[in-house]
Short mmCIF file of C-alpha atoms and ligand atoms in Angstrom, two decimals:
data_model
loop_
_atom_site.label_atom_id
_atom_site.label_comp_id
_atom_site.label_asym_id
_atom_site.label_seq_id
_atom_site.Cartn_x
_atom_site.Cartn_y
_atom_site.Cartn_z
CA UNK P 1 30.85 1.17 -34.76
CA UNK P 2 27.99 -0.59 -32.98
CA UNK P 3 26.29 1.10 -30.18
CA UNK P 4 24.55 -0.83 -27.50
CA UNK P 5 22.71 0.50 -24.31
CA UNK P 6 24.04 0.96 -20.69
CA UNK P 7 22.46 -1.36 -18.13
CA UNK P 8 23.36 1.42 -15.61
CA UNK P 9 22.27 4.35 -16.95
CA UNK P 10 20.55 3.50 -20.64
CA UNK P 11 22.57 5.79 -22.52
CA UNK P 12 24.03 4.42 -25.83
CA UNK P 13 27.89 3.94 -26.01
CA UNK P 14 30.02 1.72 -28.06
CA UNK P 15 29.73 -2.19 -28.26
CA UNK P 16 33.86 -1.79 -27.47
CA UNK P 17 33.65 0.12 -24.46
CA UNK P 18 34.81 -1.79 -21.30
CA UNK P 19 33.74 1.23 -19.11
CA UNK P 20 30.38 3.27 -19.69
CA UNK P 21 31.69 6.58 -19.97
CA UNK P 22 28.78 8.09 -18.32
CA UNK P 23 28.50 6.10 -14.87
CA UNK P 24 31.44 3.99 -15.14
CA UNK P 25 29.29 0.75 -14.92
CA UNK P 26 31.72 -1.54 -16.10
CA UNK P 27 31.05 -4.47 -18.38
CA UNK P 28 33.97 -6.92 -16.95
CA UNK P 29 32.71 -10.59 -16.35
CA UNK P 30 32.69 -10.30 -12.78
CA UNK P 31 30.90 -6.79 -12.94
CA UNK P 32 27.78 -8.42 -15.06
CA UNK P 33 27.71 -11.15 -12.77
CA UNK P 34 27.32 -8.72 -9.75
CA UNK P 35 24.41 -6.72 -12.10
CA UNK P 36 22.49 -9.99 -12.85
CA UNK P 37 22.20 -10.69 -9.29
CA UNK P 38 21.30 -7.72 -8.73
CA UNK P 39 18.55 -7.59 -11.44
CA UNK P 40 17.40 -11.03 -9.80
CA UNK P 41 17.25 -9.98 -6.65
CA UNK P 42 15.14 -6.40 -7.73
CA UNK P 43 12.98 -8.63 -9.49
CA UNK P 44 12.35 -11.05 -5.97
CA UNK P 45 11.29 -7.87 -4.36
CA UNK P 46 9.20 -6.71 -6.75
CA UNK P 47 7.11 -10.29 -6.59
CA UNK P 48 7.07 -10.14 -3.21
CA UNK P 49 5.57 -6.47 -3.48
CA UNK P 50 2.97 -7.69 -6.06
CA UNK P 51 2.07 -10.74 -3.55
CA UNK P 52 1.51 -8.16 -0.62
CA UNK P 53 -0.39 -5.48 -2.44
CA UNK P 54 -2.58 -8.70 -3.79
CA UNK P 55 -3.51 -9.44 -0.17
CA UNK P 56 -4.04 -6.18 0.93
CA UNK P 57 -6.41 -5.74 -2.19
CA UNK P 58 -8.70 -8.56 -0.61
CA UNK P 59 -8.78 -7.40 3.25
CA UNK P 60 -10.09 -3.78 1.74
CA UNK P 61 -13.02 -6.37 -0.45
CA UNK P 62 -13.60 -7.85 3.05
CA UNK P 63 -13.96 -4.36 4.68
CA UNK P 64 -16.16 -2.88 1.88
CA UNK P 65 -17.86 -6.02 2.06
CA UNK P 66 -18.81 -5.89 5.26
CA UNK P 67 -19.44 -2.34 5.64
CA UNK P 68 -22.54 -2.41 2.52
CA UNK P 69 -23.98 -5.73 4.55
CA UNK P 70 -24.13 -3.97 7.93
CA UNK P 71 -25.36 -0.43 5.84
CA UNK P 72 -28.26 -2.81 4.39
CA UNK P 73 -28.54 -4.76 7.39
CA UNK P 74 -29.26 -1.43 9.34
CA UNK P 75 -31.71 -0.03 6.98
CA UNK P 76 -33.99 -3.31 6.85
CA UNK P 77 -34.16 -3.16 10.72
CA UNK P 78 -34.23 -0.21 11.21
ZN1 LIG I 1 26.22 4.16 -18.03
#
């Protein structure tokens, strides 16, 4: 009897199994369908995230940037 992995929650149970027996995630057509979209859509946020965090990486550059030329800047004139 094969075994194959739960998309819902990774524990093994049989190839045959229309029904994880642990969380009920069901392997019907329809079912995957609804749990690819899913996955898709998980995977959209997670770009966007990535995109943000990329942006907010170079404002704090900017900032620490800025705040070593004014630090030099002070000590020459001053
Ligand atoms: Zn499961």
């Amino acid at each position: 009897m094969a075994l194959q992995r739960c998309p819902g929650c990774r524990k093994k149970i049989s190839e045959s199994a229309k029904l994880c027996p642990h969380c009920a995630f069901s392997f019907a057509e329809a079912d995957l369908e609804k749990y690819k979209a899913v996955l898709e859509q998980r995977r959209q946020h997670n770009a966007e995230i990535n995109r943000k965090s990329v942006k907010l990486h170079l404002i704090w550059f900017v900032i620490f940037a800025v705040v070593i030329g004014v630090a030099s800047w002070w000590q020459n004139g001053g």
